[in-house]
Backbone as JSON Lines, residues from 0, in Angstrom:
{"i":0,"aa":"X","n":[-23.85,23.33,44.83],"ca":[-24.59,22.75,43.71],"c":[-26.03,23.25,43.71]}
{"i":1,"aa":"X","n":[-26.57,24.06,45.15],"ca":[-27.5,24.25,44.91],"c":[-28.0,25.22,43.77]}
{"i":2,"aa":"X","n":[-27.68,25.89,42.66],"ca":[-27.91,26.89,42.0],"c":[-28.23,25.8,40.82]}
{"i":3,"aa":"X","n":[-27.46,24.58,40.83],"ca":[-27.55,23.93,39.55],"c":[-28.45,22.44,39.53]}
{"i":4,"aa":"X","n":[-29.23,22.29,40.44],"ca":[-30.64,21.25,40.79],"c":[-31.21,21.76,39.46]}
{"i":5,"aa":"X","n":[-31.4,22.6,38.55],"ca":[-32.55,21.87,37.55],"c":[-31.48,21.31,36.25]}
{"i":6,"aa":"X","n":[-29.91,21.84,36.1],"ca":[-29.6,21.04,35.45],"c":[-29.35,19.41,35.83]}
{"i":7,"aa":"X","n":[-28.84,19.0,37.21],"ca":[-28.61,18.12,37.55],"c":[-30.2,17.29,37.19]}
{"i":8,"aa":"X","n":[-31.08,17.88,37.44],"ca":[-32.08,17.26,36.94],"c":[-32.74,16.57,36.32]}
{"i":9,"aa":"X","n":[-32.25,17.4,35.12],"ca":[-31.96,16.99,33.56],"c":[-31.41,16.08,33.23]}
{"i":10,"aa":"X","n":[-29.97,15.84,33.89],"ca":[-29.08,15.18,33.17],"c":[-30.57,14.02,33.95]}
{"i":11,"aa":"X","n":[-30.51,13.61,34.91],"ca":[-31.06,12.54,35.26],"c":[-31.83,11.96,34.44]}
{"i":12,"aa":"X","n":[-32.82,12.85,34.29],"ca":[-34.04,12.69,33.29],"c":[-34.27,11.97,31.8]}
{"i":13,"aa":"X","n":[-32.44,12.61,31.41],"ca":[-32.28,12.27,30.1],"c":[-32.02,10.2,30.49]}
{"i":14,"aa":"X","n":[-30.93,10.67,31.02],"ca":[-30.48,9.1,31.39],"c":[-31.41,8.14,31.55]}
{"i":15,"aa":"X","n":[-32.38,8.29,32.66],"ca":[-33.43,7.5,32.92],"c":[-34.07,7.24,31.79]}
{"i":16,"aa":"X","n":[-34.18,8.44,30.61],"ca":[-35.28,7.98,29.29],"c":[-33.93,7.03,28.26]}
{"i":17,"aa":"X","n":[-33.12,7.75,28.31],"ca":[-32.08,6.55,27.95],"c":[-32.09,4.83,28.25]}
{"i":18,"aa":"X","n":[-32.66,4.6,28.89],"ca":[-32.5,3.03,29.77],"c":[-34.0,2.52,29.63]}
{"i":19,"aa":"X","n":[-34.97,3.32,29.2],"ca":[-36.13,2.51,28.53],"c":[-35.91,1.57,27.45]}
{"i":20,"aa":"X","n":[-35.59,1.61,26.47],"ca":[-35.27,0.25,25.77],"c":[-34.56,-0.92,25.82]}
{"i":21,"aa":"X","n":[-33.98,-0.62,27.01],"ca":[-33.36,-2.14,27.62],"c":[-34.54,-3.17,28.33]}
{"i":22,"aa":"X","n":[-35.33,-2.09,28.88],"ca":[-37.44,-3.15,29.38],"c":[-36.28,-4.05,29.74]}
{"i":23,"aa":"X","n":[-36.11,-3.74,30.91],"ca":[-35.41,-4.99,31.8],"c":[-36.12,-4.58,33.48]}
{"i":24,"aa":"X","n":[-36.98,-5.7,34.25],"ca":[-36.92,-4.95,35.63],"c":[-35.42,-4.07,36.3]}
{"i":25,"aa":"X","n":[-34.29,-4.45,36.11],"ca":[-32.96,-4.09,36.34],"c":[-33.25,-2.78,35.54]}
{"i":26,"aa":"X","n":[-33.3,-2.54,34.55],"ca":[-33.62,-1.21,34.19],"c":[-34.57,0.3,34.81]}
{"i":27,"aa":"X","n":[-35.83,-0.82,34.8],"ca":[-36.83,-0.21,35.67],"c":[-36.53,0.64,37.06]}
{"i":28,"aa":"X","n":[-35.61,-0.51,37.91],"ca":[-35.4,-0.16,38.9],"c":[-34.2,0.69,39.35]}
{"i":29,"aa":"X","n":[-33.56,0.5,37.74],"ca":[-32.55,2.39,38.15],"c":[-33.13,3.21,37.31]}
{"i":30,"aa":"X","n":[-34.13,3.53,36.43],"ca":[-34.84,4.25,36.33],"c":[-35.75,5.04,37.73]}
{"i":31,"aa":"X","n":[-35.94,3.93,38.5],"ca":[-36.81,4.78,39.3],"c":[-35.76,5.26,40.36]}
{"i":32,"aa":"X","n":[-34.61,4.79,40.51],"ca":[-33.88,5.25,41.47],"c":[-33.33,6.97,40.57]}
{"i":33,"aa":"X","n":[-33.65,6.63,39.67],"ca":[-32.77,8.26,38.95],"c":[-34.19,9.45,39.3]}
{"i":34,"aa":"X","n":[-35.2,9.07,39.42],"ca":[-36.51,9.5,39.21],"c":[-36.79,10.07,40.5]}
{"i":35,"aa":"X","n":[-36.19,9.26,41.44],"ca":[-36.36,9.79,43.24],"c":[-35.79,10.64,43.68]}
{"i":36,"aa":"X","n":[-34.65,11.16,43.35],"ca":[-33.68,12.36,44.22],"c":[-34.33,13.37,43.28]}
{"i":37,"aa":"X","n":[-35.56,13.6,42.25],"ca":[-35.4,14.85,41.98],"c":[-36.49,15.64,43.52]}
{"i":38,"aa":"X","n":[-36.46,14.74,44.01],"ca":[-36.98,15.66,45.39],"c":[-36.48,16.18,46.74]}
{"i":39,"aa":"X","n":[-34.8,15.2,46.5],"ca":[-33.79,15.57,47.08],"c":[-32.99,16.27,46.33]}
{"i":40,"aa":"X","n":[-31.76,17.48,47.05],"ca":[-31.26,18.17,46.74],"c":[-29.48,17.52,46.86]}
{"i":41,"aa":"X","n":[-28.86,17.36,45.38],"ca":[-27.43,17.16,45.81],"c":[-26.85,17.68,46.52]}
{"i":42,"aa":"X","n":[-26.01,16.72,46.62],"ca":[-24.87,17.12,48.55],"c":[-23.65,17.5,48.48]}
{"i":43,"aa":"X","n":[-23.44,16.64,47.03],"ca":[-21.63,15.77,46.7],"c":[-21.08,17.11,46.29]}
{"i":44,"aa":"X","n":[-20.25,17.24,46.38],"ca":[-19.29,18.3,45.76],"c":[-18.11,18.87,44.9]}
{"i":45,"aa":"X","n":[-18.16,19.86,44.21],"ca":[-17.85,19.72,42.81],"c":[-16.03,18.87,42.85]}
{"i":46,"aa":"X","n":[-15.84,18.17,42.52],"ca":[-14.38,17.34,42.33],"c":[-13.94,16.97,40.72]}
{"i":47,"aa":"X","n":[-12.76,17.49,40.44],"ca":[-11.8,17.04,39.12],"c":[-10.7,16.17,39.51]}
{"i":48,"aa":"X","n":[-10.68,15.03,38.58],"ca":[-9.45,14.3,38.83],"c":[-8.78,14.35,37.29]}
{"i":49,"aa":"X","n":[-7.34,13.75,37.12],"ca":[-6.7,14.13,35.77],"c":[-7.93,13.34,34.97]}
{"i":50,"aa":"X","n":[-8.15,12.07,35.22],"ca":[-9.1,11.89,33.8],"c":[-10.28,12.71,33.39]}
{"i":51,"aa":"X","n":[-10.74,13.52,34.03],"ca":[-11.68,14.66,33.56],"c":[-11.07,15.13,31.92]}
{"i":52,"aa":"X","n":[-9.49,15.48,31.82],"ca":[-9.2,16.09,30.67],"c":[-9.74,15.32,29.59]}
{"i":53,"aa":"X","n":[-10.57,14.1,29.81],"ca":[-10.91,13.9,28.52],"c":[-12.07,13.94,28.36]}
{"i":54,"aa":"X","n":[-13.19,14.47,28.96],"ca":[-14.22,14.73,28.75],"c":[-14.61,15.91,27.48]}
{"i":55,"aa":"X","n":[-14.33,16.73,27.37],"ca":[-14.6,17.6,26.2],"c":[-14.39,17.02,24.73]}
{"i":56,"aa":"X","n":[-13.3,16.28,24.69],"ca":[-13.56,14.93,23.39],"c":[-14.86,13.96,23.61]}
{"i":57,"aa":"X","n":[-14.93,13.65,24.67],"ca":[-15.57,12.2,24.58],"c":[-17.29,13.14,24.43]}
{"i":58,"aa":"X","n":[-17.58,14.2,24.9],"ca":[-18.82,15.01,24.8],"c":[-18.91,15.69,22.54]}
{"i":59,"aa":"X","n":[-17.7,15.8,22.72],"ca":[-17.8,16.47,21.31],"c":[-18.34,15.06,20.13]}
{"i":60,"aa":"X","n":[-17.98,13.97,20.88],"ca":[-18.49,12.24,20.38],"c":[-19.98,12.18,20.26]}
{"i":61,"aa":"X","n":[-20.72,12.78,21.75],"ca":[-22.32,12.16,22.08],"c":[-23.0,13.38,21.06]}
{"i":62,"aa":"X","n":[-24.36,12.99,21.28],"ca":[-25.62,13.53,20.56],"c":[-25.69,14.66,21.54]}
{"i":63,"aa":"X","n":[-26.22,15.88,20.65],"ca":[-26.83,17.22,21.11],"c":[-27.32,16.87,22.14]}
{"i":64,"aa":"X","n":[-28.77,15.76,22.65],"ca":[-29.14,16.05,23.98],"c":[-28.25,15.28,25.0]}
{"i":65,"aa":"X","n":[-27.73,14.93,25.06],"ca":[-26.07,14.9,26.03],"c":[-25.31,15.83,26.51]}
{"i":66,"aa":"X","n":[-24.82,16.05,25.09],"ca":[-24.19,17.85,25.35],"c":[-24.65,18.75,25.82]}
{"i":67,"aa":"X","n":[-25.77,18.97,25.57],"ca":[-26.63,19.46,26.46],"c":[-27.21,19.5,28.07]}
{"i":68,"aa":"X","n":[-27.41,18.3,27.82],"ca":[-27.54,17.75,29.62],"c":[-26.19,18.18,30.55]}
{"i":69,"aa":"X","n":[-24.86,17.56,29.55],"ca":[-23.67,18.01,30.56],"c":[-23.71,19.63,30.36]}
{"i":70,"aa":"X","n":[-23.65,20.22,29.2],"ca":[-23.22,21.52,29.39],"c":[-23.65,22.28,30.93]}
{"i":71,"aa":"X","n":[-22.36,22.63,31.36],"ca":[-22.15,23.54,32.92],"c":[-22.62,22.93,33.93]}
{"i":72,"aa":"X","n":[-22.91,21.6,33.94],"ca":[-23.07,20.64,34.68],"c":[-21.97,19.72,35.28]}
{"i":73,"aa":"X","n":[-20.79,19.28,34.24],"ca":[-20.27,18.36,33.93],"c":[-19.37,18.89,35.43]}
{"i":74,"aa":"X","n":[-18.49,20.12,35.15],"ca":[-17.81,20.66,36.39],"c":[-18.52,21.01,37.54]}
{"i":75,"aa":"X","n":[-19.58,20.58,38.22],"ca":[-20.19,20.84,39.2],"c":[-20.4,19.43,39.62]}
{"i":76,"aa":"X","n":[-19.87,17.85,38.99],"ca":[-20.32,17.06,39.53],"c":[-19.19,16.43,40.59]}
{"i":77,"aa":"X","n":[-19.3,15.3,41.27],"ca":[-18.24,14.97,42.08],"c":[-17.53,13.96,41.61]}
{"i":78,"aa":"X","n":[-16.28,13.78,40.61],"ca":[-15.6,12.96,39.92],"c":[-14.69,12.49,40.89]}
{"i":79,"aa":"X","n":[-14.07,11.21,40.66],"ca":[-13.06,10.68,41.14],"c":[-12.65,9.65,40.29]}
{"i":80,"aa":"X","n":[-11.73,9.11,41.17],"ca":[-10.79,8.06,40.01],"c":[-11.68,6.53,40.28]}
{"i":81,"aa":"X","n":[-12.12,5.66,39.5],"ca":[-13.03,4.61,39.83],"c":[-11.77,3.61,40.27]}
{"i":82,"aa":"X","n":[-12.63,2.12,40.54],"ca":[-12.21,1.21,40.81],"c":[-11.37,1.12,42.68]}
{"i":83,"aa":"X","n":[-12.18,2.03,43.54],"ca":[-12.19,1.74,44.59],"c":[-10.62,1.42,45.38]}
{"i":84,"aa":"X","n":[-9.74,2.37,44.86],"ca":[-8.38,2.2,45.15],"c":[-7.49,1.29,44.67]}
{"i":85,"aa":"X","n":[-8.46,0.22,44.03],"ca":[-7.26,-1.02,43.02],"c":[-7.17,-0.83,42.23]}
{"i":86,"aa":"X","n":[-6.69,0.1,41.52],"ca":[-6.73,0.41,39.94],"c":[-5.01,1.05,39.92]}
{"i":87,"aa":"X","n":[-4.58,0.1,38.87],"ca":[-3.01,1.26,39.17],"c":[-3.21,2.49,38.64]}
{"i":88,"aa":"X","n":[-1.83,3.3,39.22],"ca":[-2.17,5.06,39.45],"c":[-2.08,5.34,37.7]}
{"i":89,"aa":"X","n":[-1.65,4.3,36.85],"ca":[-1.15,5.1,35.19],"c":[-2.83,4.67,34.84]}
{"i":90,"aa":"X","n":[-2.9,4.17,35.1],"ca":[-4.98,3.58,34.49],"c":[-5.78,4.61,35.22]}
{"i":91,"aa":"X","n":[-5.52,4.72,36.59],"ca":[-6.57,5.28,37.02],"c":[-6.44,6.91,36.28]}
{"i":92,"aa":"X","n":[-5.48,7.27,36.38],"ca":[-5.62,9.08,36.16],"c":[-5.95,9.03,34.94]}
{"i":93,"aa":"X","n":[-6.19,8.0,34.05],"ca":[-7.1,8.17,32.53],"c":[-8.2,7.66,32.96]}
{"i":94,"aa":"X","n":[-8.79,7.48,33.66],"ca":[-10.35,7.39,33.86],"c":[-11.28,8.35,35.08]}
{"i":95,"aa":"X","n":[-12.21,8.62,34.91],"ca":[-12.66,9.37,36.04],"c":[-14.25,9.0,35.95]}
{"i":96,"aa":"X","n":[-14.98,9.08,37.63],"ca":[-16.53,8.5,37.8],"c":[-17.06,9.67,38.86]}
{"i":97,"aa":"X","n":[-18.42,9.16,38.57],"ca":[-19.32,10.18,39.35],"c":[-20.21,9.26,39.76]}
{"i":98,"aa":"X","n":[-20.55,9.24,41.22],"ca":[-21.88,8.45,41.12],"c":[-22.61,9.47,41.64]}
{"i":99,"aa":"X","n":[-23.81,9.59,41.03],"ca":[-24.92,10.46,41.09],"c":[-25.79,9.99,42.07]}
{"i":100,"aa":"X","n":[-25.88,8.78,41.86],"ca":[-27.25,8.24,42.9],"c":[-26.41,6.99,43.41]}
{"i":101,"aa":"X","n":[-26.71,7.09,45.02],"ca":[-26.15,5.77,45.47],"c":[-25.39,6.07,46.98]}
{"i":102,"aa":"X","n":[-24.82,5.08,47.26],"ca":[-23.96,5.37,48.89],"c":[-23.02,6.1,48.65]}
{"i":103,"aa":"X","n":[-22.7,7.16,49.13],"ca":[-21.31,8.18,48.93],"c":[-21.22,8.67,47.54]}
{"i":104,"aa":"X","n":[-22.73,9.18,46.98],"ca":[-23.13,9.45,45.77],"c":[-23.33,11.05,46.0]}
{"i":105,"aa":"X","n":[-24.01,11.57,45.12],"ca":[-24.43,13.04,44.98],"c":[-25.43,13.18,45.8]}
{"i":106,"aa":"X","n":[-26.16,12.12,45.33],"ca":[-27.68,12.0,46.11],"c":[-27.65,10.53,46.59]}
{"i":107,"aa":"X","n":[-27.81,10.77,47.69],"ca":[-27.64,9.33,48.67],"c":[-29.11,8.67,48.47]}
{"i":108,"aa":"X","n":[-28.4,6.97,48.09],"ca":[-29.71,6.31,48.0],"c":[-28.98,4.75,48.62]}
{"i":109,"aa":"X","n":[-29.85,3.83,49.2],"ca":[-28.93,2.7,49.75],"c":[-29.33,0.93,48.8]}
{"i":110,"aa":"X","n":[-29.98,1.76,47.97],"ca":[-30.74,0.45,47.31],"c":[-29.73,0.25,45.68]}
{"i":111,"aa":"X","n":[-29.1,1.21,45.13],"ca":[-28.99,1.01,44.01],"c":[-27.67,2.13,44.12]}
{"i":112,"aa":"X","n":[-26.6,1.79,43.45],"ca":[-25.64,2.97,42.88],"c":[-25.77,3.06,41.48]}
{"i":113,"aa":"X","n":[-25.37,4.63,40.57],"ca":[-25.66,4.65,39.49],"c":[-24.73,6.12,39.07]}
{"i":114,"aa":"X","n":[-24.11,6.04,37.91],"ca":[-23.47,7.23,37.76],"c":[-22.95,7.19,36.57]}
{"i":115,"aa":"X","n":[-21.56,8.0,36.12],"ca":[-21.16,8.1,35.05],"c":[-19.56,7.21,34.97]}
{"i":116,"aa":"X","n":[-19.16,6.76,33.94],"ca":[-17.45,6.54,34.0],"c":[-17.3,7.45,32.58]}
{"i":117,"aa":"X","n":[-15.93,7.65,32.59],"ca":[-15.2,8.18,31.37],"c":[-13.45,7.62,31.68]}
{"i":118,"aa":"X","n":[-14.05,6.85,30.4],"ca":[-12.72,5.9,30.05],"c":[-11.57,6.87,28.51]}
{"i":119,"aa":"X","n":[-10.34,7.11,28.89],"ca":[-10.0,7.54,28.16],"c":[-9.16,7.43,26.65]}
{"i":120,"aa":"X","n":[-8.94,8.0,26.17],"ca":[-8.35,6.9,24.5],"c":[-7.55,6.07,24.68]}
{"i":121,"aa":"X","n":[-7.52,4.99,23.86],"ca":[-6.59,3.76,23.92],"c":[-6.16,3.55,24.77]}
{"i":122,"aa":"X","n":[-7.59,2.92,26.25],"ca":[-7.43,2.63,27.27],"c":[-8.1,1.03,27.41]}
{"i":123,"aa":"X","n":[-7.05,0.32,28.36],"ca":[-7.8,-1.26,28.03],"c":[-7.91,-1.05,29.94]}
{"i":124,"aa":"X","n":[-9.06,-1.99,30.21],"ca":[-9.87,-1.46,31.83],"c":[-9.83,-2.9,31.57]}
{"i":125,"aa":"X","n":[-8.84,-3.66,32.72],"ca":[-8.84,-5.03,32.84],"c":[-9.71,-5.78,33.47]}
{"i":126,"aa":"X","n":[-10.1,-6.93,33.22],"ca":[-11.17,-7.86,33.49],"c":[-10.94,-7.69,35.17]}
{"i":127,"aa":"X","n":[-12.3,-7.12,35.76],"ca":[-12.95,-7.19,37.07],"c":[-14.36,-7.45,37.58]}
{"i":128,"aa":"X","n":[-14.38,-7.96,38.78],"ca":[-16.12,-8.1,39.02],"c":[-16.26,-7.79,40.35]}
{"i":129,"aa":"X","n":[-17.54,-7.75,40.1],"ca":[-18.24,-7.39,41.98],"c":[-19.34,-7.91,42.36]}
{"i":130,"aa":"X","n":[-20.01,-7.88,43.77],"ca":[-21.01,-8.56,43.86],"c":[-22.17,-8.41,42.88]}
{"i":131,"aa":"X","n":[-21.97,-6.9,42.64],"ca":[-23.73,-6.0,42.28],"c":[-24.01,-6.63,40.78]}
{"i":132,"aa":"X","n":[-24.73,-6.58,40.46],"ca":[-25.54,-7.06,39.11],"c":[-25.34,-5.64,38.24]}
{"i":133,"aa":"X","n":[-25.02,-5.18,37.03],"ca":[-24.62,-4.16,36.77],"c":[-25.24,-4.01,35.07]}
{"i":134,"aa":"X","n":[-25.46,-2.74,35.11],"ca":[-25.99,-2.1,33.75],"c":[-25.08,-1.22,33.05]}
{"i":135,"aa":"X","n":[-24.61,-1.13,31.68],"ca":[-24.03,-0.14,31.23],"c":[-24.25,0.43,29.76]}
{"i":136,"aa":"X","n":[-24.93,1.36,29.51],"ca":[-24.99,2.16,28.53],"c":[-24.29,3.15,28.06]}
{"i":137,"aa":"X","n":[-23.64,2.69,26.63],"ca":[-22.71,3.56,26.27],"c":[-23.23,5.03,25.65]}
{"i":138,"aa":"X","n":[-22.34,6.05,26.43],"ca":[-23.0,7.44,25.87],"c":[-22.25,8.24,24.69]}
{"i":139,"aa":"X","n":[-21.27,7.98,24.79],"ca":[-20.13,7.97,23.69],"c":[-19.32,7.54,23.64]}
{"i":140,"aa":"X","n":[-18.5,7.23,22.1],"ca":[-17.32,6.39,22.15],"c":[-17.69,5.04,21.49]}
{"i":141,"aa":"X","n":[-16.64,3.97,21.4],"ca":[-16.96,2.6,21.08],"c":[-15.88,1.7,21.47]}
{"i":142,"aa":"X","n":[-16.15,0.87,22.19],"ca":[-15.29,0.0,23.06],"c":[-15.65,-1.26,22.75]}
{"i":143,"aa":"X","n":[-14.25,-2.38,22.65],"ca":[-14.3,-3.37,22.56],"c":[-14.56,-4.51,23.93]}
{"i":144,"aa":"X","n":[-15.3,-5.13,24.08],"ca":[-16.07,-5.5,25.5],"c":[-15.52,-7.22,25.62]}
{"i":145,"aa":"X","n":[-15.55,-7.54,26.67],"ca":[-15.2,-9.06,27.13],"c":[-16.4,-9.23,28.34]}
{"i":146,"aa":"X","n":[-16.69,-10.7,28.13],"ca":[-16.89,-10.8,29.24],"c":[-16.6,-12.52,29.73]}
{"i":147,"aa":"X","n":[-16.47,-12.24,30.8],"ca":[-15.82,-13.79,31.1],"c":[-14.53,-14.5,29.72]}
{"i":148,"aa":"X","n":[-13.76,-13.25,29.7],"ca":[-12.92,-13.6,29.36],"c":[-13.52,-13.83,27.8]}
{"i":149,"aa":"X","n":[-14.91,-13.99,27.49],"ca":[-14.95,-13.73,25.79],"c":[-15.54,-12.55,25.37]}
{"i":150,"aa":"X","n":[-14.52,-12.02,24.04],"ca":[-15.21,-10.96,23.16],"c":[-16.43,-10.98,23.01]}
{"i":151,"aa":"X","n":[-16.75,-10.34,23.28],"ca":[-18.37,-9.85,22.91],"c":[-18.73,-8.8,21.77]}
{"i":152,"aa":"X","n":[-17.79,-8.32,21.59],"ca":[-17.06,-7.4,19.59],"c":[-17.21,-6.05,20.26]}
{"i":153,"aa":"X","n":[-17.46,-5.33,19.52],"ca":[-17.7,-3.91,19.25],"c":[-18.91,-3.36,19.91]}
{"i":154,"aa":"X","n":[-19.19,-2.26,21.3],"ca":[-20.27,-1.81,21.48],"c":[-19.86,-0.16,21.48]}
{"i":155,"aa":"X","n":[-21.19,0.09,20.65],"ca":[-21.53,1.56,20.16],"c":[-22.23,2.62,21.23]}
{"i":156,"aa":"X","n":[-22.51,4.16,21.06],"ca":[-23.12,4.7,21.87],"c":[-24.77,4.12,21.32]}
{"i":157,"aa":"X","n":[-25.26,4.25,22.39],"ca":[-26.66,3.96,22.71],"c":[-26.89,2.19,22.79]}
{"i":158,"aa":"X","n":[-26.0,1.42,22.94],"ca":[-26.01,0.33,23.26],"c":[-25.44,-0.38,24.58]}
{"i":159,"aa":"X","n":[-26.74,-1.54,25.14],"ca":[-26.39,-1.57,26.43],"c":[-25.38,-2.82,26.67]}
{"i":160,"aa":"X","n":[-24.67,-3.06,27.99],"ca":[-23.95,-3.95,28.24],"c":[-24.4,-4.73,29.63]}
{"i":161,"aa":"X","n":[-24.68,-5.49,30.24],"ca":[-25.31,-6.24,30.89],"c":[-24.12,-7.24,32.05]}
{"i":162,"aa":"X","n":[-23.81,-7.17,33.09],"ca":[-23.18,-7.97,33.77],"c":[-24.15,-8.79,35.33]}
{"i":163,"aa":"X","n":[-24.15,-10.37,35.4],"ca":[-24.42,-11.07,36.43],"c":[-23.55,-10.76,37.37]}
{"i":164,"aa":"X","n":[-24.04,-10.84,38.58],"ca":[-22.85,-10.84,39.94],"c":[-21.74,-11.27,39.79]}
{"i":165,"aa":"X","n":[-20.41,-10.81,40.43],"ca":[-19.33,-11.57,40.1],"c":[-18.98,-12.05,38.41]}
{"i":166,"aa":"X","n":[-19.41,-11.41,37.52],"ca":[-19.34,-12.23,36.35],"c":[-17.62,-11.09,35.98]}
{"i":167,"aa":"X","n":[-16.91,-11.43,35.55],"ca":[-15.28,-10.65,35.06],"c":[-15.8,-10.11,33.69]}
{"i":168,"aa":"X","n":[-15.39,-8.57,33.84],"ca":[-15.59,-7.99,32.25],"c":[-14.72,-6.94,32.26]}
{"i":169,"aa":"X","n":[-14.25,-6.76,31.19],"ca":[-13.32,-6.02,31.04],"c":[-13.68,-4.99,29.59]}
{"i":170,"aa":"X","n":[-12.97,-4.13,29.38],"ca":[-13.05,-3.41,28.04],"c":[-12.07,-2.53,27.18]}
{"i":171,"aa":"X","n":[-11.87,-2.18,26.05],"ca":[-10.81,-1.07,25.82],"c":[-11.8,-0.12,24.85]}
{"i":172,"aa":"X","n":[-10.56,1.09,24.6],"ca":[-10.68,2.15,24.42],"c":[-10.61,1.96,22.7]}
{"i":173,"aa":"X","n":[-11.0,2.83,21.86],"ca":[-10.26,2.67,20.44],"c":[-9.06,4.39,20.46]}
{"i":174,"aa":"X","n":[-9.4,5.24,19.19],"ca":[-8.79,6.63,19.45],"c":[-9.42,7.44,20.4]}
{"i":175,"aa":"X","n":[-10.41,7.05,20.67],"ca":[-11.45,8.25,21.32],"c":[-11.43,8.0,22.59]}
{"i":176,"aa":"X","n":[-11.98,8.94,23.74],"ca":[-12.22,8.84,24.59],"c":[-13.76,8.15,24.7]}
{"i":177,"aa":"X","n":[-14.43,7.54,26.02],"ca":[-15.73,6.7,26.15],"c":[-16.44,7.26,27.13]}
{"i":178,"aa":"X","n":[-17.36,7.73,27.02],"ca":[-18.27,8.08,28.41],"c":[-19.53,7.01,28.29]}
{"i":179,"aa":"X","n":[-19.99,6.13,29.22],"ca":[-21.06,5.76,30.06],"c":[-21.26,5.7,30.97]}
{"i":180,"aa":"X","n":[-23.24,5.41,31.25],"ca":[-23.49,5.36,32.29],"c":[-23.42,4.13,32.6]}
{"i":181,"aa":"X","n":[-23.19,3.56,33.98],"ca":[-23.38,2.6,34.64],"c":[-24.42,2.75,36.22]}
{"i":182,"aa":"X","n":[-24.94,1.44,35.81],"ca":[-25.38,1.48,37.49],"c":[-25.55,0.0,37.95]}
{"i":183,"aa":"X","n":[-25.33,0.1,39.61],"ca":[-25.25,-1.37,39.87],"c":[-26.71,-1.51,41.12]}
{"i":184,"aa":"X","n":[-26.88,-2.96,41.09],"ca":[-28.28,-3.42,41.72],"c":[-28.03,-4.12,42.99]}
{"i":185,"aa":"X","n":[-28.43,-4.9,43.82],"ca":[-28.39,-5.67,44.31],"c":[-26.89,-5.59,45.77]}
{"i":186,"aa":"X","n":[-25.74,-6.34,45.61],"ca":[-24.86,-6.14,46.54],"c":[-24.2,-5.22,46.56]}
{"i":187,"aa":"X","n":[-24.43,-3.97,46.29],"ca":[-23.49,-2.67,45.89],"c":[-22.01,-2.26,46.61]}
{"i":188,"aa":"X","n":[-21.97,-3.37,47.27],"ca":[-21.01,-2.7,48.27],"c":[-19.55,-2.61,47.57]}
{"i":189,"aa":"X","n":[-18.93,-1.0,47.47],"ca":[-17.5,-1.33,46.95],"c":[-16.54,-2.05,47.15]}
{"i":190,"aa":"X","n":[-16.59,-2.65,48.28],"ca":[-15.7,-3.78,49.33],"c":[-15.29,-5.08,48.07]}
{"i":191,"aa":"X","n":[-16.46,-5.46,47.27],"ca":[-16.73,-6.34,46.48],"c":[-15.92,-6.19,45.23]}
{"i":192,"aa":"X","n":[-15.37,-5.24,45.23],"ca":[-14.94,-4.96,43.73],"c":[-13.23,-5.46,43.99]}
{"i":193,"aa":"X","n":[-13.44,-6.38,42.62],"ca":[-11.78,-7.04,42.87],"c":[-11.44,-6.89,41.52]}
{"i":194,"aa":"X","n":[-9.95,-7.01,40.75],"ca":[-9.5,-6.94,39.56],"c":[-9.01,-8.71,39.52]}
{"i":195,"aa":"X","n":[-9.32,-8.94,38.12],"ca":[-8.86,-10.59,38.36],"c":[-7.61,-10.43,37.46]}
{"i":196,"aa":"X","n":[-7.02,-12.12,37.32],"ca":[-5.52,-12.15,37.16],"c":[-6.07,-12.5,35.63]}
């Protein structure tokens, strides 16, 4: 990855200016966590899992400076299947994550995890929670959101989604594929992450 530190850069850069209009300290403080590794050099290494195939839809969805940020980036990052091994295998291979910043991230940080998901079309991601306090900004796509078990309607790209510790949220897909960022605060530990009934 070392050849590609000033795009990885970028993408950061963009993201972090992305998450200014939420003016939340929780914001602030993965802003500055995106703001710190540009003095460290990524580690993680380049990884595809099947839900990658839907990234080139869900990018052809976001705004020019997105596309941009990912362009020749996107395959150099370290994807895997989210949800920490509890996710069944037909859900998981339609979704794929990167964490950029964080424990067993690109760029190791121990205070904050933060990265990308890509959820794929007419995909429903069942109600789960974890310790960490969690941020999510949609980068493309539009997903129908729950939380604690109530609709919360329709969220668009460039709109944020907000979860308390332990709070259950869930979401689906419409035709399109969904890319956001997420990042979590506070108890980060994946241990924490459970799917509820």
């Amino acid at each position: 990855m070392q050849e590609r530190e000033p795009a990885f850069e970028r993408l950061l850069a963009l993201l972090s200016d992305r998450l200014s209009p939420h003016g939340t300290d929780s914001a602030r403080a993965l802003q500055e966590a995106l703001k710190a590794p540009r003095f460290g050099t990524p580690t993680g290494k380049a990884a595809s899992v099947p839900g990658c195939a839907f990234l080139p839809e869900a990018l052809d969805g976001a705004d020019d400076m997105l596309r941009a940020a990912m362009a020749g980036i996107s395959e150099e990052l370290s994807w895997r299947v989210p949800g920490f091994g509890r996710l069944p295998d037909e859900l998981g291979a339609r979704m794929a994550a990167v964490v950029l910043v964080g424990p067993g991230g690109m760029i190791h940080h121990d205070e904050v995890s933060l990265g990308l998901i890509l959820l794929g079309p007419r995909l429903q991601y069942p109600s789960h929670s974890h310790a960490a306090e969690e941020l999510y900004l949609v980068l493309s796509g539009t997903l129908q959101w729950q939380i604690d078990g109530q609709p919360i309607g329709t969220v668009r790209a460039g709109q944020f989604v907000h979860h308390r510790p332990w709070q259950g949220h869930a979401m689906s897909t419409g035709p399109r594929p969904a890319l956001l960022f997420w990042g979590w605060l506070g108890d980060i530990r994946g241990e924490t992450y459970s799917m509820q009934d």
